[in-house]
PDB file of C-alpha atoms in Angstrom:
ATOM      1  CA  VAL A   1      -9.507   1.820  -2.879  1.00 86.00           C
ATOM      2  CA  GLY A   2      -9.163  -0.854  -5.531  1.00 91.00           C
ATOM      3  CA  TRP A   3      -7.573  -4.115  -6.599  1.00 93.00           C
ATOM      4  CA  SER A   4      -4.015  -5.051  -7.429  1.00 92.00           C
ATOM      5  CA  MET A   5      -3.241  -7.003 -10.596  1.00 91.00           C
ATOM      6  CA  ASP A   6      -2.492 -10.050  -8.441  1.00 91.00           C
ATOM      7  CA  GLY A   7      -6.064 -10.045  -7.132  1.00 90.00           C
ATOM      8  CA  PHE A   8      -5.503  -8.687  -3.627  1.00 94.00           C
ATOM      9  CA  PRO A   9      -7.441  -5.665  -2.365  1.00 95.00           C
ATOM     10  CA  ILE A  10      -5.812  -2.255  -1.933  1.00 94.00           C
ATOM     11  CA  TYR A  11      -6.887  -0.195   1.057  1.00 93.00           C
ATOM     12  CA  GLY A  12      -6.082   3.361   2.101  1.00 88.00           C
ATOM     13  CA  PRO A  13      -3.660   4.316   4.880  1.00 87.00           C
ATOM     14  CA  ARG A  14      -5.580   2.873   7.848  1.00 88.00           C
ATOM     15  CA  GLY A  15      -5.414  -0.765   8.897  1.00 90.00           C
ATOM     16  CA  PRO A  16      -6.920  -2.853  11.699  1.00 87.00           C
ATOM     17  CA  ALA A  17      -8.523  -0.760  14.443  1.00 85.00           C
ATOM     18  CA  GLY A  18      -7.684   2.421  12.526  1.00 86.00           C
ATOM     19  CA  VAL A  19      -3.912   1.999  12.894  1.00 85.00           C
ATOM     20  CA  ALA A  20      -1.843   4.062  10.448  1.00 85.00           C
ATOM     21  CA  MET A  21      -0.168   1.474   8.237  1.00 88.00           C
ATOM     22  CA  VAL A  22       3.539   2.136   7.666  1.00 86.00           C
ATOM     23  CA  PRO A  23       6.395  -0.005   6.336  1.00 86.00           C
ATOM     24  CA  CYS A  24       7.898  -2.243   9.021  1.00 85.00           C
ATOM     25  CA  THR A  25      11.255  -0.589   8.380  1.00 79.00           C
ATOM     26  CA  HIS A  26       9.925   2.958   8.866  1.00 71.00           C
ATOM     27  CA  TYR A  27      10.446   2.973  12.626  1.00 68.00           C
ATOM     28  CA  GLU A  28      13.498   0.705  12.915  1.00 64.00           C
ATOM     29  CA  PRO A  29      14.605  -0.786  15.201  1.00 64.00           C
ATOM     30  CA  PHE A  30      11.029  -0.757  16.550  1.00 65.00           C
ATOM     31  CA  ASN A  31       8.762  -2.501  14.057  1.00 59.00           C
ATOM     32  CA  PRO A  32       5.185  -1.704  15.004  1.00 66.00           C
ATOM     33  CA  LYS A  33       2.589  -4.370  14.347  1.00 75.00           C
ATOM     34  CA  PRO A  34       0.708  -4.409  12.147  1.00 85.00           C
ATOM     35  CA  CYS A  35       3.093  -2.940   9.592  1.00 88.00           C
ATOM     36  CA  LEU A  36       3.696  -3.260   5.854  1.00 90.00           C
ATOM     37  CA  ASP A  37       6.082  -5.690   4.174  1.00 90.00           C
ATOM     38  CA  GLN A  38       8.349  -4.800   1.240  1.00 88.00           C
ATOM     39  CA  CYS A  39       5.390  -5.024  -1.158  1.00 91.00           C
ATOM     40  CA  GLY A  40       3.323  -2.558   0.860  1.00 91.00           C
ATOM     41  CA  GLY A  41       0.977  -5.187   2.242  1.00 93.00           C
ATOM     42  CA  PHE A  42      -0.053  -6.917   5.428  1.00 93.00           C
ATOM     43  CA  GLN A  43      -0.530 -10.655   5.737  1.00 92.00           C
ATOM     44  CA  GLY A  44      -3.043 -11.852   8.261  1.00 90.00           C
ATOM     45  CA  ALA A  45      -6.667 -12.706   8.754  1.00 90.00           C
ATOM     46  CA  LEU A  46      -8.976  -9.743   9.332  1.00 89.00           C
ATOM     47  CA  PRO A  47     -12.417 -11.380   9.422  1.00 90.00           C
ATOM     48  CA  ASP A  48     -14.121  -8.086  10.291  1.00 87.00           C
ATOM     49  CA  VAL A  49     -12.669  -6.510   7.145  1.00 86.00           C
ATOM     50  CA  ASP A  50     -12.620  -9.125   4.371  1.00 91.00           C
ATOM     51  CA  ASP A  51     -11.957 -12.787   3.595  1.00 92.00           C
ATOM     52  CA  PHE A  52      -8.426 -12.239   2.278  1.00 93.00           C
ATOM     53  CA  LEU A  53      -5.244 -13.288   4.055  1.00 93.00           C
ATOM     54  CA  TYR A  54      -3.250 -10.500   2.394  1.00 94.00           C
ATOM     55  CA  ARG A  55      -4.020  -6.932   1.417  1.00 95.00           C
ATOM     56  CA  TYR A  56      -2.104  -3.850   0.282  1.00 95.00           C
ATOM     57  CA  TYR A  57      -2.270  -0.432   1.924  1.00 93.00           C
ATOM     58  CA  LEU A  58      -1.389   3.001   0.570  1.00 88.00           C
ATOM     59  CA  PRO A  59       0.474   4.680   3.435  1.00 85.00           C
ATOM     60  CA  GLY A  60       0.517   8.405   3.962  1.00 75.00           C
ATOM     61  CA  ASN A  61      -1.561  11.163   5.417  1.00 69.00           C
ATOM     62  CA  LEU A  62      -5.235  11.474   4.688  1.00 64.00           C
ATOM     63  CA  GLY A  63      -6.147  14.697   2.960  1.00 60.00           C
ATOM     64  CA  ASN A  64      -8.561  17.025   4.677  1.00 57.00           C
ATOM     65  CA  LEU A  65      -9.862  18.550   1.423  1.00 54.00           C
ATOM     66  CA  GLU A  66      -8.395  21.929   2.365  1.00 60.00           C
ATOM     67  CA  CYS A  67      -6.109  23.683  -0.057  1.00 59.00           C
ATOM     68  CA  SER A  68      -2.672  24.895   0.897  1.00 56.00           C
ATOM     69  CA  ALA A  69      -0.630  27.491  -0.944  1.00 56.00           C
ATOM     70  CA  THR A  70       2.543  26.111   0.649  1.00 57.00           C
ATOM     71  CA  VAL A  71       2.259  22.461  -0.400  1.00 54.00           C
ATOM     72  CA  GLY A  72       2.773  21.238  -3.913  1.00 54.00           C
ATOM     73  CA  ASN A  73       2.868  23.012  -7.206  1.00 50.00           C
ATOM     74  CA  THR A  74       1.286  26.469  -7.150  1.00 51.00           C
ATOM     75  CA  THR A  75       0.258  26.101 -10.777  1.00 51.00           C
ATOM     76  CA  CYS A  76      -2.095  23.148 -10.268  1.00 54.00           C
ATOM     77  CA  GLY A  77      -5.757  23.386 -10.852  1.00 52.00           C
ATOM     78  CA  THR A  78      -6.522  26.305 -13.102  1.00 52.00           C
ATOM     79  CA  GLY A  79      -2.901  27.019 -14.047  1.00 52.00           C
ATOM     80  CA  THR A  80      -3.225  30.570 -12.755  1.00 55.00           C
ATOM     81  CA  GLY A  81      -1.462  30.056  -9.462  1.00 52.00           C
ATOM     82  CA  ALA A  82      -4.360  28.397  -7.651  1.00 53.00           C
ATOM     83  CA  PRO A  83      -3.023  26.136  -4.865  1.00 52.00           C
ATOM     84  CA  CYS A  84      -3.182  22.365  -5.025  1.00 55.00           C
ATOM     85  CA  CYS A  85      -5.821  20.862  -2.781  1.00 55.00           C
ATOM     86  CA  VAL A  86      -3.469  19.032  -0.499  1.00 54.00           C
ATOM     87  CA  SER A  87      -2.699  20.202   3.014  1.00 53.00           C
ATOM     88  CA  GLU A  88       0.188  17.856   3.756  1.00 58.00           C
ATOM     89  CA  LEU A  89       2.325  15.609   1.592  1.00 58.00           C
ATOM     90  CA  PRO A  90       3.215  12.122   2.848  1.00 61.00           C
ATOM     91  CA  ASN A  91       6.761  11.346   3.865  1.00 64.00           C
ATOM     92  CA  GLU A  92       8.654   9.813   0.925  1.00 65.00           C
ATOM     93  CA  ASN A  93      10.044   7.118   3.250  1.00 66.00           C
ATOM     94  CA  LEU A  94       6.537   5.678   3.382  1.00 66.00           C
ATOM     95  CA  PHE A  95       6.597   4.993  -0.382  1.00 64.00           C
ATOM     96  CA  PRO A  96       3.138   6.530  -0.602  1.00 61.00           C
ATOM     97  CA  TYR A  97       0.580   5.628  -3.199  1.00 64.00           C
ATOM     98  CA  THR A  98       2.564   2.793  -4.760  1.00 76.00           C
ATOM     99  CA  LEU A  99       2.983  -0.935  -4.347  1.00 84.00           C
ATOM    100  CA  GLY A 100       6.548  -2.089  -3.762  1.00 84.00           C
ATOM    101  CA  CYS A 101       6.014  -5.411  -5.531  1.00 87.00           C
ATOM    102  CA  TYR A 102       3.332  -8.025  -6.085  1.00 88.00           C
ATOM    103  CA  HIS A 103       2.795 -10.510  -3.283  1.00 89.00           C
ATOM    104  CA  GLY A 104       0.652 -12.797  -5.384  1.00 88.00           C
ATOM    105  CA  CYS A 105       0.748 -14.190  -8.881  1.00 88.00           C
ATOM    106  CA  LEU A 106      -0.129 -12.318 -12.022  1.00 87.00           C
ATOM    107  CA  GLN A 107      -1.765 -13.957 -15.010  1.00 86.00           C
ATOM    108  CA  THR A 108       1.564 -13.942 -16.865  1.00 87.00           C
ATOM    109  CA  ASP A 109       3.200 -15.732 -13.905  1.00 86.00           C
ATOM    110  CA  PHE A 110       0.769 -18.627 -14.339  1.00 84.00           C
ATOM    111  CA  GLU A 111       1.197 -18.626 -18.117  1.00 87.00           C
ATOM    112  CA  ASN A 112       4.999 -18.798 -17.784  1.00 87.00           C
ATOM    113  CA  GLY A 113       4.908 -21.492 -15.080  1.00 86.00           C
ATOM    114  CA  TRP A 114       6.418 -19.182 -12.448  1.00 85.00           C
ATOM    115  CA  CYS A 115       3.588 -19.669  -9.984  1.00 82.00           C
ATOM    116  CA  ASN A 116       2.081 -22.907  -8.815  1.00 69.00           C
ATOM    117  CA  GLY A 117      -1.018 -21.306  -7.358  1.00 56.00           C
ATOM    118  CA  THR A 118      -0.496 -22.661  -3.851  1.00 50.00           C
ATOM    119  CA  SER A 119       2.069 -20.360  -2.276  1.00 45.00           C
ATOM    120  CA  GLY A 120       0.692 -17.109  -3.639  1.00 46.00           C
ATOM    121  CA  LEU A 121       4.222 -15.953  -4.414  1.00 46.00           C
ATOM    122  CA  ALA A 122       5.655 -15.879  -7.894  1.00 41.00           C
ATOM    123  CA  THR A 123       9.102 -17.387  -8.372  1.00 41.00           C
ATOM    124  CA  SER A 124      11.248 -16.913 -11.430  1.00 40.00           C
ATOM    125  CA  THR A 125      12.872 -19.940 -13.055  1.00 37.00           C
TER     126      THR A 125
END
């Protein structure tokens, strides 16, 4: 899908072997693996996917490109009552389409001395 400002890739809602990626806390007390940490990412080697040891996912349902008159704002699109082209909205408990935090260091973290470049995690001083 894209890149986060900390340099890690952002993928859609499917992870290794096509598993739907959800926050580890979504199905408590049963935490499925793989699942997403508080930042919305998964840490682990996936050599068949990329060379990164961490990546973000955007959890939620995949759209099917069909419009629904019952989901969303009925004034989207043309503004004349045409339905939004979304057939199902993701559960808000999944924190869809957002990152919860940055796992890695931003440029400003390096500039302010908050990141040493070895741990990958920024720490405030």
